[in-house]
Amino acid sequence: MEYLDGIVLGIETSCDETSCALVRGREVLSNVVSSQAALHMKWGGVVPEVAARKHTEALLPALERAFEEAHVSFDEIRGIGVTNRPGLVGALAVGVAGAKALSLAWKVPMLGVHHLEAHILSPLMAEDVPFPHVCLLVSGGHTELILVRGAGMYEKLGGTIDDAAGEAFDKCARAMGLGFPGGPAIQKIAEKGDPHRYKLPRGLSDPNMNFSFAGLKTAVLKLIEKEKDSLDVPSLAASFEEVVTSVLAERTFYACKETNAKAVTLVGGVAANRRLRSKMDELSKRYDIGFFAAPLSLCTDNAAMIAHVAAWRLSFGERDDLDMETLSSAPLPGLQATGIVSE
Ligand code: KG4
Ligand code: ZN
């Protein structure tokens, strides 16, 4: 990938992480992430209005820290990338307003970045991943299998037909009384449980490139109700984690074989899950297919991955004006129709 010559500032405020980062091409100079998770914990999920207000408080301190940590001054910035889609519009608007003001003041180009494209390209910041590869994108709002033919050339192979994987983690963790965000909470308590104690549904029959987690969630809720005090929570968390991660890993490698892709990547918040990473590692060895997981610091939402996409897209002249929009949903740029039929 070609990159803009010089340092690019990235800003991310699409959900509950306020983040500012500085990159030079794919090199991360600083990546400051200020999480609001503790604030949203008492509600069991992200409250959009609260998130937006918190971003206004946290954005400029995060910006200052990103410059301090990188030992960079404002006049060294050659471009700005900001998440402008998809996400919570009120939250996005804070980052976008900040980026517009800085672009005007510093007289540097600015680009709105698609949050999911930033996740998809994040493994390329650490390694030379061959194309085409199959990307498993698993976050709080998305679970998708994407064939990445090159940067900016994507085909959707499949995805969830109901809940996203992260959403399933969050909802089941809440039902088990484990708090928010659910992924890390389930991972922690699952270490003490037996992953084969409870039999849970995999959703949709194999082989498949699509996922369904709604039935699994219902099964977990029913078990909690039925077992009451005799419920073995660590084993339920482990059994849940086992079924979700097996389904995700197996279907991703199936998609890779079906499309003759050269490698598999794993990105998004759920990609931080240890059991998922080790299952994918195991399948990569079994099938002799390269596997590249995004580095942990780039899995959950962060501005370095946003700046990385901007550094690349700005290099061939893409720009946005000061009237740039913020959008709650938007197609991936460069998404092409796929020749592959999946059900
Ligand atoms: O990508 P992300 O930070 O935000 C979105 O764009 O959605 O993903 C957040 C999701 C949450 O659902 C959270 O529970 C999940 O990622 N997550 C995990 C882990 N860490 C975060 N899920 C499973 N295991 C983890 N270790
Ligand atoms: Zn994300």
Coordinates of C-alpha atoms and ligand atoms in Angstrom, one line a residue:
M1 CA 0.0 0.0 0.0
E2 CA 1.2 3.5 -0.8
Y3 CA 0.9 6.2 1.9
L4 CA 0.8 10.0 2.2
D5 CA 4.3 11.3 2.9
G6 CA 4.3 12.6 6.5
I7 CA 2.3 12.3 9.7
V8 CA -1.5 11.8 9.7
L9 CA -3.8 12.4 12.7
G10 CA -6.7 9.9 13.2
I11 CA -9.8 10.6 15.3
E12 CA -12.3 7.9 16.3
T13 CA -15.6 8.6 18.3
S14 CA -18.1 6.2 16.6
C15 CA -19.2 4.4 19.8
D16 CA -17.8 4.4 23.4
E17 CA -14.1 4.9 22.8
T18 CA -12.6 8.4 22.3
S19 CA -9.4 8.0 20.5
C20 CA -6.7 10.1 18.8
A21 CA -3.6 8.7 17.1
L22 CA -0.7 9.7 15.0
V23 CA 0.7 7.5 12.3
R24 CA 3.3 7.7 9.5
G25 CA 2.1 5.2 6.9
R26 CA 1.5 2.0 8.8
E27 CA 3.8 3.0 11.6
V28 CA 2.0 4.0 14.8
L29 CA 3.6 6.9 16.6
S30 CA 0.9 7.2 19.3
N31 CA -2.6 5.7 19.8
V32 CA -4.5 7.1 22.8
V33 CA -7.8 5.4 23.7
S34 CA -10.0 6.7 26.4
S35 CA -12.7 4.2 27.1
Q36 CA -16.1 5.0 28.5
A37 CA -17.0 1.4 29.3
A38 CA -17.1 2.0 33.0
L39 CA -19.5 4.8 32.5
H40 CA -21.9 2.7 30.5
M41 CA -21.6 -0.3 32.7
K42 CA -24.5 0.6 35.0
W43 CA -26.8 0.7 32.0
G44 CA -25.5 -2.6 30.6
G45 CA -24.9 -1.1 27.2
V46 CA -23.8 2.1 25.4
V47 CA -26.2 5.1 25.9
P48 CA -25.8 7.2 22.8
E49 CA -26.5 10.6 24.3
V50 CA -24.1 9.9 27.2
A51 CA -21.5 8.7 24.8
A52 CA -21.7 11.9 22.7
R53 CA -21.4 14.1 25.7
K54 CA -18.4 12.2 27.1
H55 CA -16.6 12.5 23.7
T56 CA -16.8 16.3 23.9
E57 CA -15.0 16.1 27.3
A58 CA -12.5 13.5 26.3
L59 CA -11.5 14.4 22.7
L60 CA -9.1 17.3 23.2
P61 CA -7.3 15.7 26.2
A62 CA -6.8 12.6 24.0
L63 CA -5.5 14.8 21.2
E64 CA -3.0 16.5 23.5
R65 CA -1.8 13.2 24.8
A66 CA -1.4 11.7 21.3
F67 CA 0.9 14.6 20.4
E68 CA 2.9 14.4 23.7
E69 CA 3.4 10.7 23.4
A70 CA 4.6 10.9 19.8
H71 CA 6.8 14.0 20.5
V72 CA 5.2 15.6 17.4
S73 CA 4.1 19.2 17.0
F74 CA 0.9 20.4 15.2
D75 CA 2.7 21.8 12.2
E76 CA 4.0 18.4 11.3
I77 CA 0.6 17.1 10.4
R78 CA -0.1 16.5 6.7
G79 CA -3.6 15.0 6.9
I80 CA -6.5 14.1 9.1
G81 CA -8.7 11.0 9.1
V82 CA -11.9 10.8 11.1
T83 CA -14.5 8.1 11.4
N84 CA -17.6 9.5 9.9
R85 CA -19.5 6.3 9.3
P86 CA -21.1 3.9 10.4
G87 CA -21.8 4.5 14.1
L88 CA -23.9 6.5 16.6
V89 CA -24.4 9.8 14.8
G90 CA -24.3 12.0 17.9
A91 CA -21.0 10.3 18.9
L92 CA -19.5 10.5 15.4
A93 CA -20.5 14.2 15.1
V94 CA -18.1 15.1 17.9
G95 CA -15.0 13.6 16.2
V96 CA -16.1 15.0 12.8
A97 CA -16.6 18.5 14.2
G98 CA -13.2 18.4 15.8
A99 CA -11.5 17.1 12.6
K100 CA -13.2 19.9 10.5
A101 CA -12.0 22.6 12.9
L102 CA -8.4 21.2 12.9
S103 CA -8.4 20.9 9.1
L104 CA -9.5 24.5 8.7
A105 CA -7.1 25.8 11.3
W106 CA -4.1 23.8 10.1
K107 CA -4.9 24.0 6.4
V108 CA -4.5 20.2 5.9
P109 CA -6.7 17.8 3.9
M110 CA -9.3 15.8 5.8
L111 CA -11.0 12.5 5.0
G112 CA -14.0 10.7 6.4
V113 CA -13.1 7.0 7.1
H114 CA -15.4 4.0 7.1
H115 CA -15.0 2.4 10.5
L116 CA -15.3 -1.2 9.1
E117 CA -12.7 -0.6 6.4
A118 CA -10.3 0.6 9.1
H119 CA -10.9 -2.7 11.0
I120 CA -10.5 -4.8 7.9
L121 CA -7.2 -3.2 6.9
S122 CA -5.8 -3.2 10.5
P123 CA -3.7 -6.5 10.2
L124 CA -1.8 -4.8 7.3
M125 CA -0.4 -2.3 9.8
A126 CA 1.6 -5.1 11.4
E127 CA 2.3 -7.6 8.6
D128 CA 2.4 -8.1 4.9
V129 CA -0.8 -10.1 4.4
P130 CA -1.1 -11.6 0.9
F131 CA -4.2 -10.8 -1.3
P132 CA -6.8 -12.1 -1.7
H133 CA -7.5 -13.0 1.9
V134 CA -10.7 -13.7 3.8
C135 CA -11.3 -11.3 6.7
L136 CA -13.5 -12.3 9.7
L137 CA -14.8 -9.0 11.1
V138 CA -16.3 -9.5 14.5
S139 CA -17.3 -6.5 16.6
G140 CA -20.2 -5.3 18.7
G141 CA -22.3 -4.4 15.7
H142 CA -21.0 -6.6 12.9
T143 CA -20.1 -10.2 12.1
E144 CA -19.0 -10.5 8.5
L145 CA -16.9 -12.6 6.2
I146 CA -15.2 -10.5 3.6
L147 CA -13.0 -11.4 0.7
V148 CA -10.3 -8.8 0.5
R149 CA -9.0 -8.7 -3.1
G150 CA -6.8 -5.7 -2.3
A151 CA -7.1 -2.5 -0.2
G152 CA -10.4 -0.9 -1.3
M153 CA -11.6 -4.1 -3.1
Y154 CA -14.0 -6.1 -1.0
E155 CA -16.7 -8.8 -1.6
K156 CA -19.0 -9.9 1.1
L157 CA -19.1 -13.7 1.4
G158 CA -21.5 -14.0 4.4
G159 CA -22.4 -12.6 7.8
T160 CA -24.8 -12.9 10.6
I161 CA -28.5 -13.1 9.8
D162 CA -29.4 -11.8 13.3
D163 CA -27.2 -10.8 16.3
A164 CA -23.5 -9.9 15.9
A165 CA -21.0 -12.0 17.7
G166 CA -20.0 -9.2 20.1
E167 CA -23.7 -8.5 20.7
A168 CA -24.2 -12.1 21.7
F169 CA -21.2 -11.9 24.1
D170 CA -22.7 -8.7 25.6
K171 CA -26.3 -9.9 25.9
C172 CA -25.3 -13.3 27.4
A173 CA -22.9 -11.7 29.8
R174 CA -25.6 -9.4 31.0
A175 CA -28.0 -12.4 31.5
M176 CA -25.3 -14.2 33.5
G177 CA -24.8 -11.1 35.6
L178 CA -21.2 -10.5 34.4
G179 CA -21.4 -6.8 33.4
F180 CA -20.4 -4.8 30.4
P181 CA -18.6 -5.2 28.0
G182 CA -19.5 -8.8 27.9
G183 CA -16.6 -10.2 25.8
P184 CA -13.8 -9.7 28.3
A185 CA -16.0 -10.6 31.2
I186 CA -17.0 -13.9 29.6
Q187 CA -13.4 -14.7 28.6
K188 CA -12.2 -14.1 32.2
I189 CA -14.8 -16.3 34.0
A190 CA -14.7 -19.0 31.3
E191 CA -11.1 -19.8 32.2
K192 CA -12.5 -21.5 35.3
G193 CA -15.2 -23.4 33.5
D194 CA -15.7 -26.6 31.5
P195 CA -16.4 -25.7 27.9
H196 CA -18.2 -29.0 27.3
R197 CA -20.5 -28.9 30.3
Y198 CA -23.5 -27.4 28.5
K199 CA -24.6 -28.3 25.0
L200 CA -25.5 -25.2 23.0
P201 CA -26.8 -24.7 19.4
R202 CA -24.4 -23.7 16.6
G203 CA -27.1 -21.9 14.6
L204 CA -27.4 -22.7 10.8
S205 CA -26.1 -26.0 9.5
D206 CA -22.6 -26.6 8.2
P207 CA -20.9 -26.0 5.9
N208 CA -21.9 -22.3 5.8
M209 CA -20.5 -18.8 5.4
N210 CA -23.3 -17.3 7.4
F211 CA -23.9 -17.1 11.1
S212 CA -26.9 -17.0 13.5
F213 CA -26.5 -16.3 17.2
A214 CA -30.1 -15.6 18.2
G215 CA -30.9 -19.2 19.0
L216 CA -27.8 -19.5 21.1
K217 CA -28.7 -16.5 23.1
T218 CA -32.2 -17.9 23.7
A219 CA -30.7 -21.2 24.8
V220 CA -28.5 -19.5 27.3
L221 CA -31.4 -17.5 28.7
K222 CA -33.5 -20.7 29.0
L223 CA -30.6 -22.5 30.8
I224 CA -30.2 -19.6 33.3
E225 CA -34.0 -19.8 34.0
K226 CA -34.1 -23.6 34.3
E227 CA -30.9 -24.2 36.4
K228 CA -31.4 -21.2 38.7
D229 CA -29.0 -21.6 41.7
S230 CA -27.4 -24.8 40.5
L231 CA -26.2 -23.0 37.4
D232 CA -22.4 -23.3 36.9
V233 CA -21.7 -19.8 35.5
P234 CA -18.0 -20.3 34.6
S235 CA -19.0 -23.5 32.6
L236 CA -21.9 -21.8 30.9
A237 CA -19.6 -18.9 29.9
A238 CA -17.0 -21.4 28.7
S239 CA -19.6 -23.5 26.8
F240 CA -20.9 -20.3 25.2
E241 CA -17.4 -19.1 24.3
E242 CA -16.5 -22.5 22.9
V243 CA -19.5 -22.7 20.5
V244 CA -19.2 -19.1 19.3
T245 CA -15.5 -19.3 18.6
S246 CA -15.7 -22.8 17.0
V247 CA -18.4 -21.6 14.6
L248 CA -16.6 -18.4 13.7
A249 CA -13.2 -20.1 13.2
E250 CA -14.5 -23.1 11.2
R251 CA -16.7 -21.1 8.8
T252 CA -13.9 -18.6 8.2
F253 CA -11.5 -21.3 7.1
Y254 CA -14.2 -23.0 5.1
A255 CA -14.8 -19.6 3.3
C256 CA -11.0 -19.4 2.6
K257 CA -10.9 -22.8 1.1
E258 CA -14.0 -22.2 -1.0
T259 CA -12.6 -19.0 -2.5
N260 CA -9.0 -20.2 -2.8
A261 CA -7.9 -17.2 -0.9
K262 CA -4.3 -17.0 0.3
A263 CA -4.8 -16.2 4.0
V264 CA -7.2 -15.4 6.8
T265 CA -7.3 -12.3 8.9
L266 CA -9.2 -11.6 12.2
V267 CA -10.3 -8.1 13.2
G268 CA -12.7 -6.2 15.4
G269 CA -13.4 -6.2 19.1
V270 CA -14.2 -9.9 19.4
A271 CA -10.8 -10.6 17.7
A272 CA -9.3 -9.9 21.1
N273 CA -10.8 -13.1 22.4
R274 CA -8.0 -15.6 23.3
R275 CA -10.0 -18.8 22.6
L276 CA -10.9 -17.5 19.1
R277 CA -7.3 -16.5 18.3
S278 CA -6.0 -19.9 19.4
K279 CA -8.8 -21.9 17.5
M280 CA -7.9 -19.9 14.3
D281 CA -4.3 -20.5 14.9
E282 CA -4.9 -24.3 15.2
L283 CA -7.0 -24.4 11.9
S284 CA -4.4 -22.3 10.1
K285 CA -1.8 -25.0 11.0
R286 CA -4.2 -27.9 10.1
Y287 CA -5.0 -26.4 6.6
D288 CA -1.6 -24.8 6.1
I289 CA -3.3 -21.4 5.4
G290 CA -1.6 -18.1 6.7
F291 CA -3.4 -16.5 9.6
F292 CA -3.0 -12.9 10.7
A293 CA -4.8 -11.5 13.7
A294 CA -4.8 -7.8 14.2
P295 CA -2.5 -6.9 17.1
L296 CA -4.5 -6.6 20.4
S297 CA -4.1 -2.8 20.6
L298 CA -5.7 -2.5 17.2
C299 CA -8.6 -5.0 17.8
T300 CA -11.0 -2.8 19.8
D301 CA -11.9 0.7 18.6
N302 CA -8.9 2.9 18.1
A303 CA -7.8 5.9 16.0
A304 CA -4.6 4.4 14.7
M305 CA -6.5 2.2 12.3
I306 CA -8.5 5.2 11.2
A307 CA -5.4 7.3 10.5
H308 CA -3.9 4.3 8.6
V309 CA -6.8 4.2 6.1
A310 CA -6.6 8.0 5.8
A311 CA -2.9 7.9 5.2
W312 CA -3.5 5.5 2.3
R313 CA -6.6 7.1 0.7
L314 CA -5.2 10.7 1.1
S315 CA -2.1 9.5 -0.9
F316 CA -4.1 9.3 -4.1
G317 CA -6.0 12.5 -3.6
E318 CA -9.2 11.5 -1.9
R319 CA -10.5 14.4 0.2
D320 CA -13.7 15.5 2.0
D321 CA -15.0 19.0 2.3
L322 CA -16.1 20.9 5.4
D323 CA -19.7 19.9 4.8
M324 CA -18.9 16.2 5.2
E325 CA -21.8 14.1 6.6
T326 CA -21.9 11.7 9.6
L327 CA -23.9 8.5 8.8
S328 CA -25.3 5.8 11.1
S329 CA -25.0 3.2 8.3
A330 CA -23.1 3.2 5.1
P331 CA -21.8 0.6 2.6
L332 CA -18.2 -0.3 2.6
P333 CA -16.3 1.7 0.0
G334 CA -15.3 -0.5 -2.9
L335 CA -17.7 -3.3 -2.0
Q336 CA -18.3 -5.4 -5.2
A337 CA -20.9 -8.0 -5.9
T338 CA -19.7 -11.4 -5.2
G339 CA -19.9 -14.4 -7.6
I340 CA -20.2 -16.7 -4.7
V341 CA -23.6 -17.7 -3.5
S342 CA -24.0 -18.5 0.1
E343 CA -27.1 -19.2 2.1
Ligands
KG4_1 O1 -14.9 -3.3 17.5 P1 -15.4 -2.9 18.9 O2 -14.4 -2.4 19.9 O3 -16.6 -1.9 18.8 C1 -17.5 -2.0 17.7 O4 -17.2 -1.4 16.6 O5 -18.5 -2.6 17.9 O6 -16.1 -4.2 19.5 C2 -16.7 -4.3 20.7 C3 -17.2 -5.7 21.0 C4 -18.0 -5.8 22.3 O7 -19.2 -6.5 22.0 C5 -17.1 -6.6 23.3 O8 -17.9 -7.4 24.2 C6 -16.3 -7.4 22.3 O9 -16.0 -6.6 21.2 N1 -15.0 -7.9 22.9 C7 -14.8 -9.2 23.1 C8 -13.5 -9.2 23.8 N2 -13.1 -7.9 23.9 C9 -14.0 -7.1 23.4 N3 -15.5 -10.3 22.8 C10 -14.9 -11.5 23.2 N4 -13.7 -11.6 23.9 C11 -13.0 -10.5 24.2 N5 -11.8 -10.6 24.8
ZN2 ZN -15.2 -1.2 15.8

